Coordinates of C-alpha atoms in Angstrom, one line a residue:
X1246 CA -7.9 -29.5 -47.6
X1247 CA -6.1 -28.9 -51.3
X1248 CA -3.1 -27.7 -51.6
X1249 CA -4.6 -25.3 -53.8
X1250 CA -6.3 -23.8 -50.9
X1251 CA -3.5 -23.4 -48.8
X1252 CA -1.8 -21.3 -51.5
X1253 CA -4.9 -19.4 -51.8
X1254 CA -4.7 -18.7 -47.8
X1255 CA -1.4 -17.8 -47.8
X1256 CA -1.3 -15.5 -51.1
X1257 CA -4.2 -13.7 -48.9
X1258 CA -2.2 -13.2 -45.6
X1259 CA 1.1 -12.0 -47.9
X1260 CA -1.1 -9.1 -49.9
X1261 CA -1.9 -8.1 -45.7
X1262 CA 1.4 -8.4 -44.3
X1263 CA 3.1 -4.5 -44.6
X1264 CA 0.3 -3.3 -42.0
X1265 CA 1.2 -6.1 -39.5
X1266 CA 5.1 -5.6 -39.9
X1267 CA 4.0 -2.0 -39.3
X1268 CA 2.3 -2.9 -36.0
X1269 CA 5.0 -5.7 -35.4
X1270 CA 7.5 -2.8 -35.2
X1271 CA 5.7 0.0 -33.6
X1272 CA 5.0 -2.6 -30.6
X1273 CA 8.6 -3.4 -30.5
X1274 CA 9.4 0.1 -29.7
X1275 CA 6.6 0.7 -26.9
X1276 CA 7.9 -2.4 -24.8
X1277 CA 5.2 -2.3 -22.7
X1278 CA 5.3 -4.4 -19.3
X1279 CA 2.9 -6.7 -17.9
X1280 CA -0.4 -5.4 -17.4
X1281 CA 0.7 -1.9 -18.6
X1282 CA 0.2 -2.9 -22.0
X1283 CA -2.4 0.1 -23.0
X1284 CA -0.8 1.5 -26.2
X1285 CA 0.1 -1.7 -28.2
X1286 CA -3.3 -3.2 -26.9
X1287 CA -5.3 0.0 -28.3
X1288 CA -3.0 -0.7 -31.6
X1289 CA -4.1 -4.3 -31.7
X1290 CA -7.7 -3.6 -31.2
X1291 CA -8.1 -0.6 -33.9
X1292 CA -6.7 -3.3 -36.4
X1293 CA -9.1 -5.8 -35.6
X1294 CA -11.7 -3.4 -35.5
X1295 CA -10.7 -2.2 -39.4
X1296 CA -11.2 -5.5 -40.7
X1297 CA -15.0 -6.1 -39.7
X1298 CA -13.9 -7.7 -36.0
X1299 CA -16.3 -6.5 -33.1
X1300 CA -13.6 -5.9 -30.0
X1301 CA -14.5 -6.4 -26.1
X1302 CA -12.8 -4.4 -24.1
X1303 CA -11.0 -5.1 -20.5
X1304 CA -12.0 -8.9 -20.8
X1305 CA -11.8 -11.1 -17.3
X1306 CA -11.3 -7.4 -15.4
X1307 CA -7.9 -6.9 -16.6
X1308 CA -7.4 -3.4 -18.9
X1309 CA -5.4 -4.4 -21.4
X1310 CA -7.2 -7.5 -22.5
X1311 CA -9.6 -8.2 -25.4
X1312 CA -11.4 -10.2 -27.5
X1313 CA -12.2 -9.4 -31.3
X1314 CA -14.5 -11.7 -32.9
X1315 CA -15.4 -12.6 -36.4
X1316 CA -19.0 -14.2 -36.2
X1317 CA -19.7 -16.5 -39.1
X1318 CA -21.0 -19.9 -37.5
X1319 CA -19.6 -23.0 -35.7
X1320 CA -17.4 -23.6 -34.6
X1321 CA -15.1 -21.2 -32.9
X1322 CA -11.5 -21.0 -34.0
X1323 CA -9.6 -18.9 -31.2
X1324 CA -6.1 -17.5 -32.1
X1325 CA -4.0 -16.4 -29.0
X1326 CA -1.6 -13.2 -29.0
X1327 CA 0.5 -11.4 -26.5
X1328 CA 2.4 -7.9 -27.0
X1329 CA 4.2 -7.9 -23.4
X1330 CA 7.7 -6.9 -23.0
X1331 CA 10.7 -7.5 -20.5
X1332 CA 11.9 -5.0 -18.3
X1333 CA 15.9 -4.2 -18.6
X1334 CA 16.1 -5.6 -22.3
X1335 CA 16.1 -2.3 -24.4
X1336 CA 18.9 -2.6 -27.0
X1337 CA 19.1 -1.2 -30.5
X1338 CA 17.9 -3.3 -33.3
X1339 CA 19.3 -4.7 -36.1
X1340 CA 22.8 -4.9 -34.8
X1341 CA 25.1 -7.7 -33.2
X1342 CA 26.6 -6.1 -30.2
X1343 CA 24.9 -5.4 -26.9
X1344 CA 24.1 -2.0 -27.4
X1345 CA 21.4 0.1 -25.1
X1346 CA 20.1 3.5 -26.4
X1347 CA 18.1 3.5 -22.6
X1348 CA 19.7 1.6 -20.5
X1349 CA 17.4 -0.3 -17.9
X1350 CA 14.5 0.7 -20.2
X1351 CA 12.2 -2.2 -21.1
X1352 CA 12.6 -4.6 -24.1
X1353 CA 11.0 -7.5 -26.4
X1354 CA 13.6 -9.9 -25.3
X1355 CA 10.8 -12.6 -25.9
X1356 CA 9.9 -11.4 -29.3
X1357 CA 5.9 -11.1 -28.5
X1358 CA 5.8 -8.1 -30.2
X1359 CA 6.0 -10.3 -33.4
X1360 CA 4.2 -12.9 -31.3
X1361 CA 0.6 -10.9 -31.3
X1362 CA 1.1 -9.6 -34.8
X1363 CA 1.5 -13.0 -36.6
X1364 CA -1.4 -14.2 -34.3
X1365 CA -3.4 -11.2 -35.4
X1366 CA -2.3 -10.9 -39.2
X1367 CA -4.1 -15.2 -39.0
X1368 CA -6.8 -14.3 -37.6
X1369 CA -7.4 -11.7 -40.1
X1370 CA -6.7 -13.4 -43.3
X1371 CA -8.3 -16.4 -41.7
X1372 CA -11.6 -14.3 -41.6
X1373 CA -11.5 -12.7 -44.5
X1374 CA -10.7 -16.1 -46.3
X1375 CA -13.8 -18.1 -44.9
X1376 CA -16.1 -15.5 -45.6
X1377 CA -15.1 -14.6 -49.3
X1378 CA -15.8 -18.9 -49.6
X1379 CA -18.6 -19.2 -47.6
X1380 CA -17.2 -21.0 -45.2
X1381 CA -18.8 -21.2 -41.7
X1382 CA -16.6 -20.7 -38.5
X1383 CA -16.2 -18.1 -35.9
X1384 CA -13.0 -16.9 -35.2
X1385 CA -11.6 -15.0 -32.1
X1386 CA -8.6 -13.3 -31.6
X1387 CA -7.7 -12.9 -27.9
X1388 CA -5.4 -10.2 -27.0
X1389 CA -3.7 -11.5 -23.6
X1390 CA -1.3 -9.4 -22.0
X1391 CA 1.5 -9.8 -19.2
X1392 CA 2.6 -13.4 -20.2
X1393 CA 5.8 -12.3 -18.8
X1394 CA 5.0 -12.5 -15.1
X1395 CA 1.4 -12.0 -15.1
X1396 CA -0.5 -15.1 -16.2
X1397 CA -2.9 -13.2 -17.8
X1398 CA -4.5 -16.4 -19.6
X1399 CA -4.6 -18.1 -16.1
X1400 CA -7.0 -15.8 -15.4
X1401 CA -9.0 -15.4 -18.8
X1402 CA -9.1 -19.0 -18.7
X1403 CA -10.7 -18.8 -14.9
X1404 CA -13.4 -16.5 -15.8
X1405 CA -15.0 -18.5 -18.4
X1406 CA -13.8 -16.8 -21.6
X1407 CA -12.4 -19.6 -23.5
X1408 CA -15.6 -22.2 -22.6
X1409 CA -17.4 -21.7 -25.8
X1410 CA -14.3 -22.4 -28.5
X1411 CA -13.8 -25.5 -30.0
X1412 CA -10.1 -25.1 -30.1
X1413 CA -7.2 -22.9 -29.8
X1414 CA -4.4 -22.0 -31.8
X1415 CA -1.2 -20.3 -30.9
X1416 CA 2.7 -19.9 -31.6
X1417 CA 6.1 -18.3 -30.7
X1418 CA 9.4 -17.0 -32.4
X1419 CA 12.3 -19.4 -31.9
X1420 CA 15.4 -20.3 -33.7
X1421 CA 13.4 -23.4 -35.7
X1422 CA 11.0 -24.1 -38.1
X1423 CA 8.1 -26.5 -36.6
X1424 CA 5.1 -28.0 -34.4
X1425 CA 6.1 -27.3 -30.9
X1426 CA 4.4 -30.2 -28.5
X1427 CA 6.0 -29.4 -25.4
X1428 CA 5.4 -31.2 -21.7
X1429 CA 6.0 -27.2 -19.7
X1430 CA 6.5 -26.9 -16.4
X1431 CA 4.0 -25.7 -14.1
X1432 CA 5.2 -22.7 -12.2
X1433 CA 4.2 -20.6 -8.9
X1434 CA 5.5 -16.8 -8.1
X1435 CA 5.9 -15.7 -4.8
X1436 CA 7.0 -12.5 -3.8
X1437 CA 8.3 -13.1 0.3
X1438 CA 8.9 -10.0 2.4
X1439 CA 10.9 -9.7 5.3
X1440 CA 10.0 -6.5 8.0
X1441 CA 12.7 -6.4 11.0
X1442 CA 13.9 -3.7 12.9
X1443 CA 16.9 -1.0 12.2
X1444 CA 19.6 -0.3 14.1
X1445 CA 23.3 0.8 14.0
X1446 CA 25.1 -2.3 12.8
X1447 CA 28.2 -1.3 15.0
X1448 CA 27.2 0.4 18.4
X1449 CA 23.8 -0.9 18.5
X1450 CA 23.3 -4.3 16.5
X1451 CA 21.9 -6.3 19.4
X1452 CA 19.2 -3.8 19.2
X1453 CA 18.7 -4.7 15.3
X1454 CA 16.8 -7.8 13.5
X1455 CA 18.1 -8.1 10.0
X1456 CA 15.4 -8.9 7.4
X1457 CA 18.3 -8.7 4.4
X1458 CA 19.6 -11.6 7.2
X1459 CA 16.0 -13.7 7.0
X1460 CA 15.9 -13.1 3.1
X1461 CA 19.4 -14.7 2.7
X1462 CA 18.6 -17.6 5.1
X1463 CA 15.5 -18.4 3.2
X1464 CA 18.3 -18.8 -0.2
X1465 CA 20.2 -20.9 1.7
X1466 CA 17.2 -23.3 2.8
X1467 CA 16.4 -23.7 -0.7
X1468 CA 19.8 -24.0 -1.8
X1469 CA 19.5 -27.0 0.6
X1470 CA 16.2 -28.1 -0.9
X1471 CA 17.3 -28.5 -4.1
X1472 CA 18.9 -32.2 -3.2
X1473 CA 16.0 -32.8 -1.4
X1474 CA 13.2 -31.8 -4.9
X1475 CA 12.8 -34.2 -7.8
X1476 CA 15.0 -33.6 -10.6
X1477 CA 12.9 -31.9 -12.9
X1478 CA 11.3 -29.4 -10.5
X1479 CA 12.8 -25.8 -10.7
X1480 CA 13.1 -23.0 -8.1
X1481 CA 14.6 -19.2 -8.8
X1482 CA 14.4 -16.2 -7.9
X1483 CA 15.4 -12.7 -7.4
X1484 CA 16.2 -10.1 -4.7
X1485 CA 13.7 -7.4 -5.6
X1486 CA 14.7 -5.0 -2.5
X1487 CA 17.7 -5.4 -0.1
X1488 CA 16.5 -2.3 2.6
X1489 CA 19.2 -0.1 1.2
X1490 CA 23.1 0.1 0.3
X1491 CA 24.6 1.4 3.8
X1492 CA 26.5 -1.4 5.5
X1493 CA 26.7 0.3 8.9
X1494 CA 22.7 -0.3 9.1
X1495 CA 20.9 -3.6 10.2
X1496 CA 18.2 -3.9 7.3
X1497 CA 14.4 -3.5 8.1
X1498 CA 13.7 -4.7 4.9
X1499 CA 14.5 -7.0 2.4
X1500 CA 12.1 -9.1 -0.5
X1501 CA 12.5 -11.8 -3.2
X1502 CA 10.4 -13.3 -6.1
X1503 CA 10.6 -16.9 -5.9
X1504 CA 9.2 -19.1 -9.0
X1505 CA 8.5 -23.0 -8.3
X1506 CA 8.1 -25.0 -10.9
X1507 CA 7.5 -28.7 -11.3
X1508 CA 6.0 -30.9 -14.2
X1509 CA 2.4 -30.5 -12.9
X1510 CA 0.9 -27.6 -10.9
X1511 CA -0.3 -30.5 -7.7
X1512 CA 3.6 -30.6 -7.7
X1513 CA 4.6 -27.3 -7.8
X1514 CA 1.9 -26.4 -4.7
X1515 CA 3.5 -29.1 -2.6
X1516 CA 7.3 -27.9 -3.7
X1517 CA 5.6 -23.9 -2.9
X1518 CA 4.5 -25.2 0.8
X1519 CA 8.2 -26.7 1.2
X1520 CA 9.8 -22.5 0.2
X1521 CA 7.2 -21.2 2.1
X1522 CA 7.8 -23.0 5.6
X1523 CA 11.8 -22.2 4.8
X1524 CA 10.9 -18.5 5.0
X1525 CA 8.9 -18.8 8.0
X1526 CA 11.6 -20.1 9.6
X1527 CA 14.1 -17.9 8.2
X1528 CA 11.9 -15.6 10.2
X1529 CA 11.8 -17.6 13.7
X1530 CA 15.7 -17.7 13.3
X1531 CA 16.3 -14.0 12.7
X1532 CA 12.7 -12.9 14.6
X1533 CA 11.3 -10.9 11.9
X1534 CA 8.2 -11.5 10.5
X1535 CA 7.6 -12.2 7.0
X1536 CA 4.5 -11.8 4.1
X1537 CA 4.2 -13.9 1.1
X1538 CA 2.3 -12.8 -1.7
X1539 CA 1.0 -15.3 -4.5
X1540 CA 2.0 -13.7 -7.6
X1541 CA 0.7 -16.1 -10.5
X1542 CA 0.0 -19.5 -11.1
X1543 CA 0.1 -21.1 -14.3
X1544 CA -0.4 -24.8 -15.3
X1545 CA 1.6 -27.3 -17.2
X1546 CA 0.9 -27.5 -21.1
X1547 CA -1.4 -30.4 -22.0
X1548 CA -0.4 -31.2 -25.9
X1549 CA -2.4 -32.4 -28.4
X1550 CA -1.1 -34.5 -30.5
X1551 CA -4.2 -34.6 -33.2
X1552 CA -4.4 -31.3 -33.3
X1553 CA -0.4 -31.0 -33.5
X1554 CA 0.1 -33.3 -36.3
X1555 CA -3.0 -31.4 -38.3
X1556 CA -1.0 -28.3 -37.5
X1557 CA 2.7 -30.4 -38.9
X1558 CA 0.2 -31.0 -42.4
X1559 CA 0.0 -27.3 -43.0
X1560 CA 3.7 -26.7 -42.3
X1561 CA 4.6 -29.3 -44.2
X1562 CA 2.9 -28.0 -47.4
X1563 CA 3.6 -24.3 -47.2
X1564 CA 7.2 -24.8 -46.9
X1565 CA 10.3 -23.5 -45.4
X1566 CA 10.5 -19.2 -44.5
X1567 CA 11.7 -18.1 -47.8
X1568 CA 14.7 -16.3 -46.1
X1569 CA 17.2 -14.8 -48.7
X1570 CA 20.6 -13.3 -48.5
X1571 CA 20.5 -10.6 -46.8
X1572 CA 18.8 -12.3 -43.7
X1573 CA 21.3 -14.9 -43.7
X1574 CA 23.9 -12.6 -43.6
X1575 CA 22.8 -10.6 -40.3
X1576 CA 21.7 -14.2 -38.0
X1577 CA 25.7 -15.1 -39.1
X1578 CA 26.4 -12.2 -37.3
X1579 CA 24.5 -12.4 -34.5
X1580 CA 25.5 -16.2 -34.5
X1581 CA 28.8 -15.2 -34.4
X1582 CA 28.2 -13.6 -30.7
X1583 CA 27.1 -17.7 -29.0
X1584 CA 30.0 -19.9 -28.2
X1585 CA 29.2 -23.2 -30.1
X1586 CA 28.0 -24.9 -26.7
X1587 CA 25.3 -22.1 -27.2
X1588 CA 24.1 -23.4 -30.5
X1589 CA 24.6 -27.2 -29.8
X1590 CA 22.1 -26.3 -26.4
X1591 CA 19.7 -24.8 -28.8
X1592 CA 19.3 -27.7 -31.2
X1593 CA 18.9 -29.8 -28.4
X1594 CA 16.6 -27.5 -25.9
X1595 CA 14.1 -27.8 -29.5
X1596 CA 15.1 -31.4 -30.4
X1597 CA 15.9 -30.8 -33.5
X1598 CA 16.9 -34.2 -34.8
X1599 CA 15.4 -34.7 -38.3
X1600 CA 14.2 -32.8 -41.1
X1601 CA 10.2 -33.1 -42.5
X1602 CA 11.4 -31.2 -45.9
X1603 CA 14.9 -32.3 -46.6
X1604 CA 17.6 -35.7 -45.6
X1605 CA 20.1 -32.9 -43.9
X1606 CA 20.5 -32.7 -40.3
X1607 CA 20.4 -29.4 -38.8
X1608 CA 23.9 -29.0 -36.8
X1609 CA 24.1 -24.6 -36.7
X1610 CA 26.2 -24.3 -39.8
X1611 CA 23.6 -23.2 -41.2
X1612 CA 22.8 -19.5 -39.7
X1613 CA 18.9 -19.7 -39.7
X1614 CA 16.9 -22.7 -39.8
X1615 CA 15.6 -23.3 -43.8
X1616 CA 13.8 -26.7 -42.8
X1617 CA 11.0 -27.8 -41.1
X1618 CA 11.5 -29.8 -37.8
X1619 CA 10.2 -33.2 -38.2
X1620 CA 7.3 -34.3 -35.9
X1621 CA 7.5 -37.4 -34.5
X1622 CA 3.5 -37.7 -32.9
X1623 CA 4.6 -37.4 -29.4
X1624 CA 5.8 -34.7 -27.0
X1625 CA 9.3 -33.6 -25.3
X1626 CA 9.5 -32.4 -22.0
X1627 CA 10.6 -28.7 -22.2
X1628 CA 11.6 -26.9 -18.5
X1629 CA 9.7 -23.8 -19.2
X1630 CA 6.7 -22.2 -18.4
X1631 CA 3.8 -20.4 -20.3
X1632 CA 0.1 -19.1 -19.2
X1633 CA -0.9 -21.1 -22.9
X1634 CA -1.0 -23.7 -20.6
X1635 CA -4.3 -23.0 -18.6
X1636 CA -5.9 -22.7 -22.1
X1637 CA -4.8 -26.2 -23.2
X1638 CA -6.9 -27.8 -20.1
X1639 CA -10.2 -25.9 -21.0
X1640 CA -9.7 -26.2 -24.8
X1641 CA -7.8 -28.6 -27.4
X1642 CA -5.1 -26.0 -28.3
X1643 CA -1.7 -26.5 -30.2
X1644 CA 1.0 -24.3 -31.4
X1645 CA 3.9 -23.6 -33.4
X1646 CA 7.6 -22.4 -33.6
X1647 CA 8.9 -20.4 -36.5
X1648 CA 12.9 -19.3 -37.1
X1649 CA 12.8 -15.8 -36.3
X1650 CA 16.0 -15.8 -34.8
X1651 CA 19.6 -17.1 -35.7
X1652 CA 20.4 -20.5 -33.9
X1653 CA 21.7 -20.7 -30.9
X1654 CA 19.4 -17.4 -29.6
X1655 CA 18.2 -17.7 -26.3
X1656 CA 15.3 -16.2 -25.2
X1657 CA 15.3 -13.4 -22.4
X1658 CA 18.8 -11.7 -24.3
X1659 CA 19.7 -8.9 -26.0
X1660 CA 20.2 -11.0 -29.0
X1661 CA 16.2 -11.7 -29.7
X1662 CA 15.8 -7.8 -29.5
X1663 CA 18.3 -6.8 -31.3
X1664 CA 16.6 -9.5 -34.1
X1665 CA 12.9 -7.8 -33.2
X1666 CA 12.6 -5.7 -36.5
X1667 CA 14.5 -7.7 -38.9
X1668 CA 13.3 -8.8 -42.3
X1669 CA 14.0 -12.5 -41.1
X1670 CA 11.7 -11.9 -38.0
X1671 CA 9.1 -10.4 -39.8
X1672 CA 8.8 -13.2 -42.6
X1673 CA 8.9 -16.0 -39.7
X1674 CA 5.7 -14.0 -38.4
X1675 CA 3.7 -14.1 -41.1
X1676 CA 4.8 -17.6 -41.6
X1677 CA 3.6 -18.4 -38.5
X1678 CA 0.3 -16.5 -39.1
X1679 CA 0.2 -18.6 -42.7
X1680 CA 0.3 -22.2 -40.8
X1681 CA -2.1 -20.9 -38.0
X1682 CA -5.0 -19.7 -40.7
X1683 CA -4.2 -23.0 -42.5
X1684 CA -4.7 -25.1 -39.2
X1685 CA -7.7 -23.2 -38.4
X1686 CA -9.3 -23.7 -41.6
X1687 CA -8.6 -27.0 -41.8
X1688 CA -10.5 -27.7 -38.8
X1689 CA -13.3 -25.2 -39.7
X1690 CA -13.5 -27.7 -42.9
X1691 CA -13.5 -30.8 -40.9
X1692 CA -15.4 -31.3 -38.2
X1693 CA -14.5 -34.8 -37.3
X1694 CA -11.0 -33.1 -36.8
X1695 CA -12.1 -31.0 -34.3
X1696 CA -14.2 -34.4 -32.3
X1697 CA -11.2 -36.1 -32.8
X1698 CA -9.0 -33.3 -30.7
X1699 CA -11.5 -33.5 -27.9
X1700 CA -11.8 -36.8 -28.0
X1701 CA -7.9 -36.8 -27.0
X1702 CA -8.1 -34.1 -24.4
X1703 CA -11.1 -35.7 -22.6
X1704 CA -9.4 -39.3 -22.6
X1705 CA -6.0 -36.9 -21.1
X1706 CA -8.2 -34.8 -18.8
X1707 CA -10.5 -37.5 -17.7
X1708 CA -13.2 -34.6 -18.6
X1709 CA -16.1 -34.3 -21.4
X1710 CA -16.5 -32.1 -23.9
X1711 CA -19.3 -29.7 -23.0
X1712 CA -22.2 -30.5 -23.8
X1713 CA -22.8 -26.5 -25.7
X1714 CA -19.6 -27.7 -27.9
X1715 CA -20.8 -31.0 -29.1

């Protein structure tokens, strides 16, 4: 593919961007949860819908899912997006202090909000650019909600909806510019509820069985675990419901949500059977009874390195975000809020070593990331988790990162919200939407690139292609 081309591409996705940093916005202000996603999914789908996309509605059962399609031949290009938010993460935008206008109201403290426009603004201007040039390919946009929690994509992926694409392309806002080929961690949710009986915790606490007692046993037994789990497994959680604030009453009720992770999802069952017999004997101990409810399941990410490194070509020759003053200006401040262990942490969490454009080396001096992280044709282990990762074992998929946050930004803070709406975000999305379109018309223009992805995912998999893709 020409560099010519690529210009054209991303001239094309530019002239669309003011309607998508429209939507960007106005989905940043809804902050939808999981699953509850009805107004920024009925945004997304109109917009597909206005550019020639036929939509499908509540796709794999779930409401807020969907599916717009752009039918013009083989293969079939799909471009992920999700538009879930975080609950307790509302703060006010474009300033760097933790400031709440509704406190405990929900927030983008992942930044999907720009997340599901860039995705949607490429597959857009990917569509519109294949059919002004005749070029044959299909491409689907897949609105998937409640990657926060909900695994979605798990599910998509488990009723079939993703067996007819040749590949799948996807990315996220993070503090760098570049191909992200990541080893994530498979995870498991369970939410474990403890039922005992109240009493008087003074004149009659023989009569009582704590459940607030069996819920803190069952931390402590995997407190103890931990020593006893390989190193890079994970176990968290949260206590969702105590029974209540007296402390003259024995509890009758107490929960947590517990997520397991390990680097594969055959570990992460066998690490969730080790939790779940510490509750049931947190129970025996205390003789309440307890319920554990499977909340999601998501599998490790399988990279593709063929399809990565196609993805690093497009990067390479579009270029670094053209941030300007202004946006500088603003990540400095919000720079200025991370200790420096914060923004050493973050060049390392994204190994961030060399530079594909320039000879410097990135060190956080530098407020926002004007480089492109160099891709060295092999993955890093990253102790995350994502739903993108049940996709990537049906289908060759690959992503992207680009800098729409100052360095040193963690994800899950008030600091990627408070970045949600700025000018830098905004160009980092359609940046990303840019190197997405150009990946997926790369592949659309070369079909031996496409064989070759599956050719690495079937020798990975120890699966064949199927046989309706070939």
């Amino acid at each position: 593919m020409t560099q010519q081309a690529i210009e054209q591409l991303a001239n094309e996705i530019e002239a669309l961007k003011p309607e998508f940093i429209e939507l960007s916005d106005r989905i940043w202000e809804l902050a939808e949860l999981k699953f509850e996603e009805f107004e920024s999914a009925k945004l997304q789908a109109a917009l597909l819908e206005k550019y020639g996309f036929s939509v499908t509605r509540g796709v794999a059962g779930i409401e807020t899912a969907f599916c717009g399609e752009y039918d013009h031949g083989k293969p079939v290009i799909a471009i992920l997006g999700e538009f879930d938010a975080l609950a307790g993460m509302n703060q006010v935008a474009g300033i760097a202090e933790e400031k709440s206008d509704k406190p405990g109201a929900s927030g983008h403290g992942c930044g999907h909000n720009l997340l599901g426009a860039g995705s949607l603004l490429a597959a857009v201007g990917l569509a519109r650019h294949l059919d002004k040039n005749g070029i044959a390919a299909t491409v689907r946009y897949y609105g998937c909600p409640a990657e926060e929690g909900g695994g979605a994509k798990t599910i998509m992926a488990e009723a079939g909806v993703f067996d007819d694409v040749d590949l799948a392309l996807t990315w996220h806002p993070a503090p760098f510019n570049g191909v992200r080929s990541t080893n994530n961690l498979a995870v498991i949710e369970y939410d474990i509820r403890f039922k005992g009986t109240a009493a008087h915790a003074s004149n009659a606490a023989h009569l009582g069985r704590s459940a607030l007692d069996a819920l803190e046993l069952t931390n402590i037994g995997i407190n103890f675990l931990r020593e006893h789990m390989p190193s890079d497994c994970r176990v968290h959680y949260a206590i969702t419901e105590t029974g209540g604030v007296a402390a003259n009453v024995v509890q009758a009720r107490a929960a947590g949500r517990y997520m397991i992770r390990a680097p594969e999802i055959v570990g992460a069952r066998s690490l969730a059977e080790r939790v779940k017999k510490i509750a049931e004997g947190a129970a025996m101990m205390t003789e309440t009874s307890v319920e554990l409810e499977l909340g999601k399941a998501t599998n490790s990410l399988l990279p593709n390195i063929t399809l990565e490194t196609a993805m690093h070509e497009q990067m390479t020759a579009l270029g670094p975000v053209p941030f300007d003053e202004a946006d500088e200006a603003f990540a400095k401040d919000i720079q200025a809020t991370f200790s420096q262990e914060a923004i050493d942490s973050s060049i390392r969490l994204y190994q961030v070593r060399d530079d594909a454009l320039s000879n410097s080396r990135v060190d956080g001096s530098q407020p926002l990331h004007r480089g492109l992280r160099a891709f060295e044709g092999k993955s890093h282990f990253r102790a995350g988790s994502t739903d993108v990762g049940d996709v990537s074992w049906v289908i060759p998929t690959a992503q992207c990162w680009t800098p729409a946050w100052a360095i040193g930004t963690n994800p899950h803070t008030w600091q990627v919200v408070a970045q949600g709406k700025s000018p830098a975000a905004h160009k980092a999305f359609v940046h990303a939407a840019k190197t997405i379109a150009a990946t997926g018309l790369k592949a659309a223009a070369d079909p031996e690139l496409i064989d070759k992805t599956w050719a690495e995912w079937s020798e990975k998999t120890g699966r064949k292609r199927p046989g309706e893709r070939r």
